[in-house]
PDB file of C-alpha atoms in Angstrom:
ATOM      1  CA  UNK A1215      37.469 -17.079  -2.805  1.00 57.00           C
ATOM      2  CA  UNK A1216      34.907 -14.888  -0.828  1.00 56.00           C
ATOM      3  CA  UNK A1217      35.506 -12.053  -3.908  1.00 69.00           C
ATOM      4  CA  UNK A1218      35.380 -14.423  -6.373  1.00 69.00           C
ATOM      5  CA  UNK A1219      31.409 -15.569  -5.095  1.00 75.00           C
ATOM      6  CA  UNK A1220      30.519 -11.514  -4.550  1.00 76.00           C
ATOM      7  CA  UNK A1221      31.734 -10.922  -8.050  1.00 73.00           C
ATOM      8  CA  UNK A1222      30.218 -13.800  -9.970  1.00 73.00           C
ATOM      9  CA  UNK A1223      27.002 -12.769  -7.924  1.00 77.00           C
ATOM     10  CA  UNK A1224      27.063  -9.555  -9.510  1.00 77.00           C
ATOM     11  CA  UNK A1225      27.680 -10.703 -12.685  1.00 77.00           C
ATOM     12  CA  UNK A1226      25.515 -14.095 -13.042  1.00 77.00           C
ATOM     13  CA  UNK A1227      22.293 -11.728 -13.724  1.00 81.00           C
ATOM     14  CA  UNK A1228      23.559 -10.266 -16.753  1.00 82.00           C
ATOM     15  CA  UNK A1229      26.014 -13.474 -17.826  1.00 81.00           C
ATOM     16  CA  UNK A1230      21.995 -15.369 -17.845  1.00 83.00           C
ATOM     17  CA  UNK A1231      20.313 -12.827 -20.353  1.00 86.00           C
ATOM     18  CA  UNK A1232      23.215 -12.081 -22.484  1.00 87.00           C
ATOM     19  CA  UNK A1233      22.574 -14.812 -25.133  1.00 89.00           C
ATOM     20  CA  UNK A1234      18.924 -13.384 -25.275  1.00 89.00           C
ATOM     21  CA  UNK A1235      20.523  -9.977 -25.976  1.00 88.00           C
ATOM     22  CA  UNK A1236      23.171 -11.297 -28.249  1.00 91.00           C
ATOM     23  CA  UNK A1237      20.686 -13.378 -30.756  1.00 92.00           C
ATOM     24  CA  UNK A1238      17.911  -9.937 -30.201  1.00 90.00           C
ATOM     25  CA  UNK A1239      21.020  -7.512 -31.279  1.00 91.00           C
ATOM     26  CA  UNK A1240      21.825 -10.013 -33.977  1.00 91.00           C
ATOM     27  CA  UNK A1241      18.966 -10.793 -35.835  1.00 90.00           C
ATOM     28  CA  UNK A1242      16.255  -8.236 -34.558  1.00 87.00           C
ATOM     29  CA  UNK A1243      17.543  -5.430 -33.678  1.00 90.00           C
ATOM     30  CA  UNK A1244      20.697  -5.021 -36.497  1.00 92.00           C
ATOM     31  CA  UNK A1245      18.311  -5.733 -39.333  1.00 90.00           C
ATOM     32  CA  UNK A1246      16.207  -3.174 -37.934  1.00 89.00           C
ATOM     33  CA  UNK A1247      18.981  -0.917 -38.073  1.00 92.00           C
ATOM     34  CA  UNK A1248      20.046  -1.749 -41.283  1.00 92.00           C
ATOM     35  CA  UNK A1249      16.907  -1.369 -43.203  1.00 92.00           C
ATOM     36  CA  UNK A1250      16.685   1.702 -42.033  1.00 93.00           C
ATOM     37  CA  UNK A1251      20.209   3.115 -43.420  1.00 94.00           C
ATOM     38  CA  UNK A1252      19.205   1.413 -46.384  1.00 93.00           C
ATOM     39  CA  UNK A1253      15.959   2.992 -47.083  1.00 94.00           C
ATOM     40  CA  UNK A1254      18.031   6.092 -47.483  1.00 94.00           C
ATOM     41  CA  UNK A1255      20.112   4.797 -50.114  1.00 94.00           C
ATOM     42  CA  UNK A1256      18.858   3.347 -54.158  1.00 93.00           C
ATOM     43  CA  UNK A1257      20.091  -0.431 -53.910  1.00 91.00           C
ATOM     44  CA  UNK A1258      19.565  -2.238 -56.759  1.00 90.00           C
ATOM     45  CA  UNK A1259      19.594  -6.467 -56.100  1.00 85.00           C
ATOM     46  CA  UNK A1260      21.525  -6.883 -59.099  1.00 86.00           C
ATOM     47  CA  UNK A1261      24.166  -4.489 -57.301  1.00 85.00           C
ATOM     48  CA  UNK A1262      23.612  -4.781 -53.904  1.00 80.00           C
ATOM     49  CA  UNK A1263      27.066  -3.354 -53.229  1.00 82.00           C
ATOM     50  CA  UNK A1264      26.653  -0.051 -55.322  1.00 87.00           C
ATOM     51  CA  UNK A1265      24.456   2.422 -53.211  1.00 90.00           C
ATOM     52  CA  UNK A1266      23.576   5.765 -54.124  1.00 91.00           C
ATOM     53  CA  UNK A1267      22.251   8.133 -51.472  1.00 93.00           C
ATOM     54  CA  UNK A1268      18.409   9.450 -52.297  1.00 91.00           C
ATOM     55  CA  UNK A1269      17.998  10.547 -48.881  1.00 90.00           C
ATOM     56  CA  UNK A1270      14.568  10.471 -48.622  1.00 92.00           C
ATOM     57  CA  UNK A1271      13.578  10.382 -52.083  1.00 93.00           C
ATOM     58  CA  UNK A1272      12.643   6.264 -51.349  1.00 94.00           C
ATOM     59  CA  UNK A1273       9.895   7.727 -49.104  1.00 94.00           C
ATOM     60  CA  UNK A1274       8.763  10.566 -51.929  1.00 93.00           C
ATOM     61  CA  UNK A1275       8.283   8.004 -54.826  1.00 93.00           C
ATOM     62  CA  UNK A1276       6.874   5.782 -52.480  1.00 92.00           C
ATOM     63  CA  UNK A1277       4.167   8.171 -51.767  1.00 92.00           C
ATOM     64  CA  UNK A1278       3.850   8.908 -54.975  1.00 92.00           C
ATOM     65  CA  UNK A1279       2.787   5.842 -56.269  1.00 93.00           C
ATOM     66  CA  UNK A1280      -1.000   4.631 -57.017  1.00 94.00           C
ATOM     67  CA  UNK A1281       0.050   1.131 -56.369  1.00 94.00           C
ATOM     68  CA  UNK A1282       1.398   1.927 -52.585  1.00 95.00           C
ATOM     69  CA  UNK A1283      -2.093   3.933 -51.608  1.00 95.00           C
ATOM     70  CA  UNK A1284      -3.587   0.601 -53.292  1.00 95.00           C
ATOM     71  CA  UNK A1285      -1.783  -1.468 -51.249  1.00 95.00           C
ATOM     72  CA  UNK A1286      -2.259  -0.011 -47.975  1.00 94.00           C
ATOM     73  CA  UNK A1287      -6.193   0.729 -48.565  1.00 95.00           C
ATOM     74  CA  UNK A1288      -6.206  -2.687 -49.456  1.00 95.00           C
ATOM     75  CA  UNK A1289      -4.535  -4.080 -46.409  1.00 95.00           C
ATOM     76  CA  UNK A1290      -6.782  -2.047 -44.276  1.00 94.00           C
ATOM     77  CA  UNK A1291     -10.018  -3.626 -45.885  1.00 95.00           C
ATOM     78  CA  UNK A1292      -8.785  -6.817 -46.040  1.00 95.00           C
ATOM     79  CA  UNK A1293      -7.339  -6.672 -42.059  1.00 94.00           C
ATOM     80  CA  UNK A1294     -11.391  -5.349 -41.338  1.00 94.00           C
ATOM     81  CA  UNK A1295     -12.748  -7.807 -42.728  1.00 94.00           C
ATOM     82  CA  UNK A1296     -10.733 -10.856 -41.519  1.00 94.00           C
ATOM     83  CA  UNK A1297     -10.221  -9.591 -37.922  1.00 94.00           C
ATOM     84  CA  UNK A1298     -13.871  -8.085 -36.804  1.00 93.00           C
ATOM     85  CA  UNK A1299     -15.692 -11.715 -38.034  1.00 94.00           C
ATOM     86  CA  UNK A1300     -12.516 -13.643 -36.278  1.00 94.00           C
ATOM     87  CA  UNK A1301     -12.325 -12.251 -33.117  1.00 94.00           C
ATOM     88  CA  UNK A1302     -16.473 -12.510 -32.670  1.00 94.00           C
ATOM     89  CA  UNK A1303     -16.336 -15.878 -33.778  1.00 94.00           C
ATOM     90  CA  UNK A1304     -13.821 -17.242 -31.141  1.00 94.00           C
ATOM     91  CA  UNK A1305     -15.368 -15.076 -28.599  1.00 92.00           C
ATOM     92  CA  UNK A1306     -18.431 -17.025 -29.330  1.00 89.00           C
ATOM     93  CA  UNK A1307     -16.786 -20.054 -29.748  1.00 90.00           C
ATOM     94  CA  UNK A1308     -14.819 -19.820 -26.054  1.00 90.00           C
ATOM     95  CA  UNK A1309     -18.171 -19.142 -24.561  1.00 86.00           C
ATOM     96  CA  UNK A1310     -19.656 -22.118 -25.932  1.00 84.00           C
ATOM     97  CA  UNK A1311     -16.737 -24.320 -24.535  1.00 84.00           C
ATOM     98  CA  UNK A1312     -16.539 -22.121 -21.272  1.00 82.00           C
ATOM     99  CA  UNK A1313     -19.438 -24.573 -20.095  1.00 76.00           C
ATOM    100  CA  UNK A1314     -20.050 -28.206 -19.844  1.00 70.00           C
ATOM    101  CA  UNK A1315     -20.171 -29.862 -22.598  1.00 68.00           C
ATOM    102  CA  UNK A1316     -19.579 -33.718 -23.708  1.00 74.00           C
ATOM    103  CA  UNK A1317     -15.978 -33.735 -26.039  1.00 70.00           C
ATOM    104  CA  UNK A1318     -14.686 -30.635 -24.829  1.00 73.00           C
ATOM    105  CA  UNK A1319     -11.105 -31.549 -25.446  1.00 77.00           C
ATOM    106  CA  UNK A1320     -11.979 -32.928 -28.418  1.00 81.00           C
ATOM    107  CA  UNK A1321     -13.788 -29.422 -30.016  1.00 80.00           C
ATOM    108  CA  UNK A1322     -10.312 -27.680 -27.956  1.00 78.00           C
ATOM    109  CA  UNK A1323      -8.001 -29.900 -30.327  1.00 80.00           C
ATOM    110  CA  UNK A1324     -10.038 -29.652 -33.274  1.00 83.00           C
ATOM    111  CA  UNK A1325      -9.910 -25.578 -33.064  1.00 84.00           C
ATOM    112  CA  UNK A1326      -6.239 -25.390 -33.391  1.00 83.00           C
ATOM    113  CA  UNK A1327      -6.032 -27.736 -36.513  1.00 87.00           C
ATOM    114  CA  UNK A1328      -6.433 -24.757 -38.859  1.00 89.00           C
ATOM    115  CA  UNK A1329      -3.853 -23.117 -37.713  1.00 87.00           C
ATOM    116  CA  UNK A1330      -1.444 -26.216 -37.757  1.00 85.00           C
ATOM    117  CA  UNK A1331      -2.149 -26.693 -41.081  1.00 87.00           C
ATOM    118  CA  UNK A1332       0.202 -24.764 -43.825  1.00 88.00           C
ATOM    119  CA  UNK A1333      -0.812 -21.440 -45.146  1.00 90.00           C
ATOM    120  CA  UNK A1334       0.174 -23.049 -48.598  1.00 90.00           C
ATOM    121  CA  UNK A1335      -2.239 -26.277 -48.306  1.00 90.00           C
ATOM    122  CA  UNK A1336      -4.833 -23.857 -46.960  1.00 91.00           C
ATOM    123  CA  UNK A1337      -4.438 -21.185 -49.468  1.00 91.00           C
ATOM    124  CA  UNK A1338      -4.475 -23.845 -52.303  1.00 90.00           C
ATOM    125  CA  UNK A1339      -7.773 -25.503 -51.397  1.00 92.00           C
ATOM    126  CA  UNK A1340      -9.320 -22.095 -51.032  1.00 93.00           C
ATOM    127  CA  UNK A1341      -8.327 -21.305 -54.023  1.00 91.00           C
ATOM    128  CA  UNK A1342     -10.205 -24.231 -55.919  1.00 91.00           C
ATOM    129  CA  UNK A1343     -13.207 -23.476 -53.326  1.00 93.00           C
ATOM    130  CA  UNK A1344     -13.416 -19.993 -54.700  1.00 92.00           C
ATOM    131  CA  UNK A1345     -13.148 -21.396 -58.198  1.00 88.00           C
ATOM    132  CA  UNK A1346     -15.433 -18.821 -60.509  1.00 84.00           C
ATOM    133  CA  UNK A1347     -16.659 -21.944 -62.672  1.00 82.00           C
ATOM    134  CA  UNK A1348     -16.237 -24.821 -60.448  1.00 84.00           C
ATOM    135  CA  UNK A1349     -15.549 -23.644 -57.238  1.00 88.00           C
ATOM    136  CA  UNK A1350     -17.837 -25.403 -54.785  1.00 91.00           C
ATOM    137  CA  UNK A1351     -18.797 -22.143 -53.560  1.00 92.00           C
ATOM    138  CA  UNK A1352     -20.207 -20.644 -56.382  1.00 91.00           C
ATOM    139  CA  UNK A1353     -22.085 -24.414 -56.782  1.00 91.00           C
ATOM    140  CA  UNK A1354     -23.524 -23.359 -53.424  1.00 91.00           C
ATOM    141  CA  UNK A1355     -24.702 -19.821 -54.263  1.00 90.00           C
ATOM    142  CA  UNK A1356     -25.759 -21.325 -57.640  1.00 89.00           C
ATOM    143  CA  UNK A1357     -28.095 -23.383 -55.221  1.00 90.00           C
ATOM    144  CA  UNK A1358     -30.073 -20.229 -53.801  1.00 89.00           C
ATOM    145  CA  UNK A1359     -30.641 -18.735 -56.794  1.00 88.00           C
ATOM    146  CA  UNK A1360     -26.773 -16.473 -56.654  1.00 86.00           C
ATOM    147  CA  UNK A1361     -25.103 -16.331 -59.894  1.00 85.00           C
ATOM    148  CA  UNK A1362     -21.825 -17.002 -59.842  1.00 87.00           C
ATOM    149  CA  UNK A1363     -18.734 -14.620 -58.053  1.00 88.00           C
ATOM    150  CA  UNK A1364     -15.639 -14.135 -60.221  1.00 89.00           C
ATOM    151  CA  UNK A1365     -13.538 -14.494 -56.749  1.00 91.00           C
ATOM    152  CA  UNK A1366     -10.402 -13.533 -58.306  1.00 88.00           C
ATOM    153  CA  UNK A1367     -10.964 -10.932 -60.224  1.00 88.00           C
ATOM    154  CA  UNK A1368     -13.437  -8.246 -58.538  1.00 89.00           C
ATOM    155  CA  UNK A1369     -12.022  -6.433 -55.862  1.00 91.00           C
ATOM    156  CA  UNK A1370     -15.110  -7.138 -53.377  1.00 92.00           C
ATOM    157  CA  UNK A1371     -15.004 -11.081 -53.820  1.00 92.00           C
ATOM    158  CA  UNK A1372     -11.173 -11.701 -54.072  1.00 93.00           C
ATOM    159  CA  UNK A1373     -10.708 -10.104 -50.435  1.00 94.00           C
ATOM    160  CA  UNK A1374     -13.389 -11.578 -49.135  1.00 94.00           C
ATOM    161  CA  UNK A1375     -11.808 -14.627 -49.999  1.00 94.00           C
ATOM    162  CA  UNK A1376      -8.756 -13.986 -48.768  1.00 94.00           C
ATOM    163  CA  UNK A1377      -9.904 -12.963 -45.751  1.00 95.00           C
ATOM    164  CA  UNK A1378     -12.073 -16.224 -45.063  1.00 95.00           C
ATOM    165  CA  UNK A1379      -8.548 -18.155 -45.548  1.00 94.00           C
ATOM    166  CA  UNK A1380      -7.528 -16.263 -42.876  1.00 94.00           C
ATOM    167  CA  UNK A1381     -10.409 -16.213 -40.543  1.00 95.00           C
ATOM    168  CA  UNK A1382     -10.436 -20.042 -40.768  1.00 94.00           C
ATOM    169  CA  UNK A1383      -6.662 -20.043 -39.755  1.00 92.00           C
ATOM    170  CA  UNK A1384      -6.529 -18.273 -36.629  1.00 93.00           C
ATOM    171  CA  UNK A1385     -10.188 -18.194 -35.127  1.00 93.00           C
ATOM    172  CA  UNK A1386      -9.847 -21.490 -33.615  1.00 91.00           C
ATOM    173  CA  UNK A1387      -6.111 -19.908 -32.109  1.00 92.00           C
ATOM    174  CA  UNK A1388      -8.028 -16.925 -30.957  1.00 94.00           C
ATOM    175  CA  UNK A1389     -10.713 -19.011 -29.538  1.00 92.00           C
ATOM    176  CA  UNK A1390      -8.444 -20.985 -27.372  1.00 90.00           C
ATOM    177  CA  UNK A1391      -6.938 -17.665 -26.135  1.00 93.00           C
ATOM    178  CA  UNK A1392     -10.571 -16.317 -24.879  1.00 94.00           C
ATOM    179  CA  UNK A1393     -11.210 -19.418 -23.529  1.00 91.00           C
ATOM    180  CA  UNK A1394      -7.905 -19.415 -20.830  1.00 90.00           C
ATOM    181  CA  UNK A1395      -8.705 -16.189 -19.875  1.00 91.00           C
ATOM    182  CA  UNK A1396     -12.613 -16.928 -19.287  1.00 90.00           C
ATOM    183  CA  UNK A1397     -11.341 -20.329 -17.101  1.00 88.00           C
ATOM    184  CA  UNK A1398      -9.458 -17.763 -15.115  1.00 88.00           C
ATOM    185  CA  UNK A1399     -12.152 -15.309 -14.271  1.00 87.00           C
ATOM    186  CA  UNK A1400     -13.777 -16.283 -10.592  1.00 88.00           C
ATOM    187  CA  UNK A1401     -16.683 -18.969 -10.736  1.00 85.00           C
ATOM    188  CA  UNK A1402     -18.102 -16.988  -7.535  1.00 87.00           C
ATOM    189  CA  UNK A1403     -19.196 -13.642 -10.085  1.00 86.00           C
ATOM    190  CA  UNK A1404     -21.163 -16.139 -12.353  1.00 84.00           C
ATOM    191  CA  UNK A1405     -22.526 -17.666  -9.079  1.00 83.00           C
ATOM    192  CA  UNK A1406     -23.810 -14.503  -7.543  1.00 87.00           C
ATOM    193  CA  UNK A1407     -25.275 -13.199 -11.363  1.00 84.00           C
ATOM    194  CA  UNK A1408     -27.209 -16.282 -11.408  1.00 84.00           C
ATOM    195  CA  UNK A1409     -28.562 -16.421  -7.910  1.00 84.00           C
ATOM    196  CA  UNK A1410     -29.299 -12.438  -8.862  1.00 83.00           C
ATOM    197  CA  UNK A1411     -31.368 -14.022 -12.170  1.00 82.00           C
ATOM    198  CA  UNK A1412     -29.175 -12.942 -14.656  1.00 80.00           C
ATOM    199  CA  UNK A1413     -29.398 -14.669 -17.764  1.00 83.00           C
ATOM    200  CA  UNK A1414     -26.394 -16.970 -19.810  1.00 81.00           C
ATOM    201  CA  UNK A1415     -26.596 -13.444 -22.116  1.00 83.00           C
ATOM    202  CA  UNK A1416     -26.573 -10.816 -19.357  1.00 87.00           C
ATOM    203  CA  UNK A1417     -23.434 -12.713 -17.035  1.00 85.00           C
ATOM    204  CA  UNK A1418     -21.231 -13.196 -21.042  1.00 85.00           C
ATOM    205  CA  UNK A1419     -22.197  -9.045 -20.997  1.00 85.00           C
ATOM    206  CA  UNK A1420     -21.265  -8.563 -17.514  1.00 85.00           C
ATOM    207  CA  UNK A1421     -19.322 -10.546 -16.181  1.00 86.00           C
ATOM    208  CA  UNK A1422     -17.217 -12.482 -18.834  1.00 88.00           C
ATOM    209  CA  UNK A1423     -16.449  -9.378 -20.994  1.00 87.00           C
ATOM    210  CA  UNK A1424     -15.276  -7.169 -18.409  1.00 87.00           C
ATOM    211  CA  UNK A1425     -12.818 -10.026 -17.337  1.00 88.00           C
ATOM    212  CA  UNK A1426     -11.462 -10.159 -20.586  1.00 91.00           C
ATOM    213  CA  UNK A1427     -10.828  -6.656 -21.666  1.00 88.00           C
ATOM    214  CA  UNK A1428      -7.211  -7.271 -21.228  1.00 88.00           C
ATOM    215  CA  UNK A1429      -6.937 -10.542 -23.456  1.00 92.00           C
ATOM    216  CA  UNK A1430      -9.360  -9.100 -25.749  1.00 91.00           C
ATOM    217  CA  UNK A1431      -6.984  -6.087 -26.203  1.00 89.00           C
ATOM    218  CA  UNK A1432      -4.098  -8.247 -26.840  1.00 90.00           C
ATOM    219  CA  UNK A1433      -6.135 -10.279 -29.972  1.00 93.00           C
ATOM    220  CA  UNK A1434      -6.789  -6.950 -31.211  1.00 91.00           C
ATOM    221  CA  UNK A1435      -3.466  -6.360 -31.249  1.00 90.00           C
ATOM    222  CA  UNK A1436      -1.615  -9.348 -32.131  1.00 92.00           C
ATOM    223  CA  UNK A1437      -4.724  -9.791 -35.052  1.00 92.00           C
ATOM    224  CA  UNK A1438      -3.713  -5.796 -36.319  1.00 91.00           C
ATOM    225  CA  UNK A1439       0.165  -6.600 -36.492  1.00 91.00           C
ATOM    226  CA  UNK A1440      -0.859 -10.048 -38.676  1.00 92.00           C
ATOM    227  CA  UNK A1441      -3.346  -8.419 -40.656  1.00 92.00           C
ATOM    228  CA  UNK A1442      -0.584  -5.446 -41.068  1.00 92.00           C
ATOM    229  CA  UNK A1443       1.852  -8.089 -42.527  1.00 91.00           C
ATOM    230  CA  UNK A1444       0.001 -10.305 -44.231  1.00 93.00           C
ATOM    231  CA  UNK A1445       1.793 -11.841 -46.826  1.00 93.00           C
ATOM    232  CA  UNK A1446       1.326 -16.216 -47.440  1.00 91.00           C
ATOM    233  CA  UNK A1447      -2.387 -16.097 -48.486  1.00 92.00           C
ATOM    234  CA  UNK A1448      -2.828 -13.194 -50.910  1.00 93.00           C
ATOM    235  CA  UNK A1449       0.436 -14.450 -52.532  1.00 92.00           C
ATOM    236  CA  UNK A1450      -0.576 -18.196 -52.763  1.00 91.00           C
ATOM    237  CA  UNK A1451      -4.340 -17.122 -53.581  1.00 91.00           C
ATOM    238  CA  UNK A1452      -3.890 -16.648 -57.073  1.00 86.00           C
ATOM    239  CA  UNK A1453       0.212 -17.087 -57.612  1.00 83.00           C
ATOM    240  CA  UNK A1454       0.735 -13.450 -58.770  1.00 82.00           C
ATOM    241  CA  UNK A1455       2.984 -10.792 -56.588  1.00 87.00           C
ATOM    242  CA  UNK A1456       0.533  -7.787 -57.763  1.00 90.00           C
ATOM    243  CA  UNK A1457      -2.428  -9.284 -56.118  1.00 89.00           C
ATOM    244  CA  UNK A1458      -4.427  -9.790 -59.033  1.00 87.00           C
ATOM    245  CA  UNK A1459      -4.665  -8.264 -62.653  1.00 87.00           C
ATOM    246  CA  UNK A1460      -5.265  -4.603 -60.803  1.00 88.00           C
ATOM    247  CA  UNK A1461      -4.030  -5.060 -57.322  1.00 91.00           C
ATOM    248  CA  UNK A1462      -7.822  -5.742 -55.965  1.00 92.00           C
ATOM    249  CA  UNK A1463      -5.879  -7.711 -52.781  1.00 93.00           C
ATOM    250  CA  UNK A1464      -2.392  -6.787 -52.671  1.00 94.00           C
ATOM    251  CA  UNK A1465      -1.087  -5.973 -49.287  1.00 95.00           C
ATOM    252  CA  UNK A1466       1.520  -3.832 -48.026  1.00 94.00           C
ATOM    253  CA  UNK A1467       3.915  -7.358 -47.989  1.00 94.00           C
ATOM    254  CA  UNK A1468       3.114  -8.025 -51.366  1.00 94.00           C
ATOM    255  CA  UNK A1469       3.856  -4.820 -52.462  1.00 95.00           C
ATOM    256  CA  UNK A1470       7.371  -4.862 -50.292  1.00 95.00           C
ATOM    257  CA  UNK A1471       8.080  -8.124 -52.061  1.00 94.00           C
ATOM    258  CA  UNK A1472       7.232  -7.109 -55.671  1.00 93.00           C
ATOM    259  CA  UNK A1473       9.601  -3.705 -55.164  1.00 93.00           C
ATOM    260  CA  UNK A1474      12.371  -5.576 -53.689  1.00 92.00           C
ATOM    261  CA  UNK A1475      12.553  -9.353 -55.610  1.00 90.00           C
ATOM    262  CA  UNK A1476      10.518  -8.460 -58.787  1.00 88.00           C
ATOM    263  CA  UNK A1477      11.649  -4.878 -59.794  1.00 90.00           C
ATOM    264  CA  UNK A1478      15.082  -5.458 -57.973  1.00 91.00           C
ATOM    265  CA  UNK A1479      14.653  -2.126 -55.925  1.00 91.00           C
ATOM    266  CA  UNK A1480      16.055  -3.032 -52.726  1.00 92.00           C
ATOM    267  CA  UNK A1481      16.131   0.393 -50.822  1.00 93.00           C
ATOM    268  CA  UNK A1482      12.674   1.383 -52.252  1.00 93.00           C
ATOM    269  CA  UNK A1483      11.402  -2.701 -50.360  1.00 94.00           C
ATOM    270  CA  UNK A1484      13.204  -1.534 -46.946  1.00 94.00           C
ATOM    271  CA  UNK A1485      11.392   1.830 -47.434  1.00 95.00           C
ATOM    272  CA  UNK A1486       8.069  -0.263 -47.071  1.00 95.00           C
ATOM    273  CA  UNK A1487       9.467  -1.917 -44.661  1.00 94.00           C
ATOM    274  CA  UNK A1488       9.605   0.673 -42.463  1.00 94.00           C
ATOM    275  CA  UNK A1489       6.335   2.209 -43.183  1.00 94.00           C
ATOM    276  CA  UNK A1490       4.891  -0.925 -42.219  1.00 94.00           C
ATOM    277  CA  UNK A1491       6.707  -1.260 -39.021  1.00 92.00           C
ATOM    278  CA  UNK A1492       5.482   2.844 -38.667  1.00 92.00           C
ATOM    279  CA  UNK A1493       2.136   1.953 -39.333  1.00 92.00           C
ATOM    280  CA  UNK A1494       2.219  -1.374 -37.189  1.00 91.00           C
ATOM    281  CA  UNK A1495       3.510   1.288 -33.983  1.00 91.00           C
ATOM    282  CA  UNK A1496       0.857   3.807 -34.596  1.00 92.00           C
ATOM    283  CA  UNK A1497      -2.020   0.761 -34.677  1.00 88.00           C
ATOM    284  CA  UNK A1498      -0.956  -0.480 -31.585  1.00 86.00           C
ATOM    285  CA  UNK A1499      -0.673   2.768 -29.715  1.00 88.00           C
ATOM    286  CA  UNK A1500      -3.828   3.711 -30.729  1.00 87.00           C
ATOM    287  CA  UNK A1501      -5.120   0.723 -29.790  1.00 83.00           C
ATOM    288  CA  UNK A1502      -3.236   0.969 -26.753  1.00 80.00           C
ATOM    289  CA  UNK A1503      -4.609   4.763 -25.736  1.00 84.00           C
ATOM    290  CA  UNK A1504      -8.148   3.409 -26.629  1.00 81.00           C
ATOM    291  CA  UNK A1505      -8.362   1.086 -24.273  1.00 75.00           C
ATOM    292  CA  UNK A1506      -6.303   2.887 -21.455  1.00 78.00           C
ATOM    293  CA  UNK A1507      -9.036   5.684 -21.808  1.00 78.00           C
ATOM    294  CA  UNK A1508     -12.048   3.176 -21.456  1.00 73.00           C
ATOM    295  CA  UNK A1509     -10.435   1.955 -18.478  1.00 69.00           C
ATOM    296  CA  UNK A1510     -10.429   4.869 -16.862  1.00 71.00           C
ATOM    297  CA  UNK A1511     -14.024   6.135 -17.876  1.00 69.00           C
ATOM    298  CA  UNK A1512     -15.370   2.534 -16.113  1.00 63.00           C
ATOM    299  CA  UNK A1513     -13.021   3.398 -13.194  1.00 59.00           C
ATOM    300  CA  UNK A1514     -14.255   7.058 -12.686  1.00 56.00           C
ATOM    301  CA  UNK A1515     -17.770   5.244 -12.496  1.00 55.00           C
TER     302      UNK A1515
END
């Protein structure tokens, strides 16, 4: 009996995290695997079952083509410009709520109802904001004097509004993030900047972005992997897998998705796959290495 405890000691640890391991290996790790042996091969969906081995010839026409360098300079612009104005905005936002103010759970609840809300209902009433002839946009700009913004069509003004569809989604999510880490920096630093006559401006410089380096690394990163795979709203801006009549916002998932369910190439789609998850790895790392060196600059000081 005494044997029987010792043993089921040693083996409880590993008997706990084995479903964790088992779903991972299944569905996360296999897949990973497999996209990757099938990148090497030309897979047609019509055929899925006849492969012929290209080696890495998936990768060489992949490089190749206009439409990928499109893609990825695309996704790049379009991950600029919705992640710099979204993480400043719930930065400023958690500030704001960081102090006293009357409805503060109210404004809290309110933040995360964009992101609740479906990319599809979100993307849809964008889409009729950013109307070029009766888009209540335009109506504004019309207003000041603007003429009106073919949102759709030029390159500038369909990722812009793209990306505002996705800044309104995930600021408020962002926002709530900054704002548990600034509850958990010590009251007594803001106490001693004041009695030292710091201003509101001089303790969020500080003191309150110091204490969030780490949580502000992890937006950054969490926002570059979205913005890496975005995929709902430039799909369900306009309806079209090309991003628009030349490509203005397609991203590197639209393009995966238009190689692998529209042109049927199925090894040529888990080619981008991987590039993406490449290009996702190197992000982060540098990312990563960026902040590791900062940290150690401030230390040496």
């Amino acid at each position: 009996m005494l044997d029987v405890r010792r043993a089921w000691r040693a083996v409880s640890p590993y008997a706990y995290i084995t479903p964790f391991f088992t779903l991972f290996a299944a569905f996360g790790l296999f897949p990973l695997v497999y996209t990757a042996f099938v990148s090497l091969y030309r897979v047609e969906l019509q055929s899925p079952g006849e492969m012929e081995w290209r080696g890495l010839g998936n990768y060489v026409a992949l490089f190749g083509d206009e439409f990928f360098w499109t893609a990825l300079r695309n996704t790049f612009t379009i991950g600029v410009l919705s992640t710099v104005p979204q993480l400043v905005m719930a930065l400023g936002l958690a500030h704001l709520l960081n102090y006293r103010l009357r409805g503060r759970t109210f404004f809290r609840t309110a933040m995360l109802l964009p992101y609740a809300t479906s990319v599809a209902a979100a993307t849809l009433v964008f889409a009729q904001l950013f109307g070029r002839d009766f888009g209540l946009v335009n109506t504004v700009l019309g207003m000041a004097g603007i003429g009106p913004v073919d949102w759709q069509t030029s390159t500038v003004g369909s990722q812009i509004a793209v990306s505002t569809i996705v800044i309104w989604r995930w600021t408020g999510y962002n926002a709530l993030i900054y704002l548990a880490g600034m509850q958990s920096i010590p009251r007594e630093l803001y106490e001693a900047a004041e009695v030292d006559g710091a201003s509101r401006w001089r303790q969020f410089l500080h003191v309150t972005l110091p204490g969030l380096r780490p949580t502000i690394v992890f937006t950054v990163v969490v926002s570059t992997i979205g913005a890496t795979q975005l995929f709902g709203e430039p799909l369900l801006y306009e309806g079209s897998v090309s991003g628009g009549i030349s490509h203005q916002y397609q991203t590197l998932g639209l393009y995966m998705y238009e190689q692998g369910w529209g042109f049927f190439h199925l090894g040529r789609a888990a080619a981008i796959a991987w590039v993406m998850f490449l290009l996702i790895l190197v992000l982060v790392g540098v990312n990563a290495l960026v902040a590791q060196r900062r940290s150690r600059k401030e230390g040496g000081q």
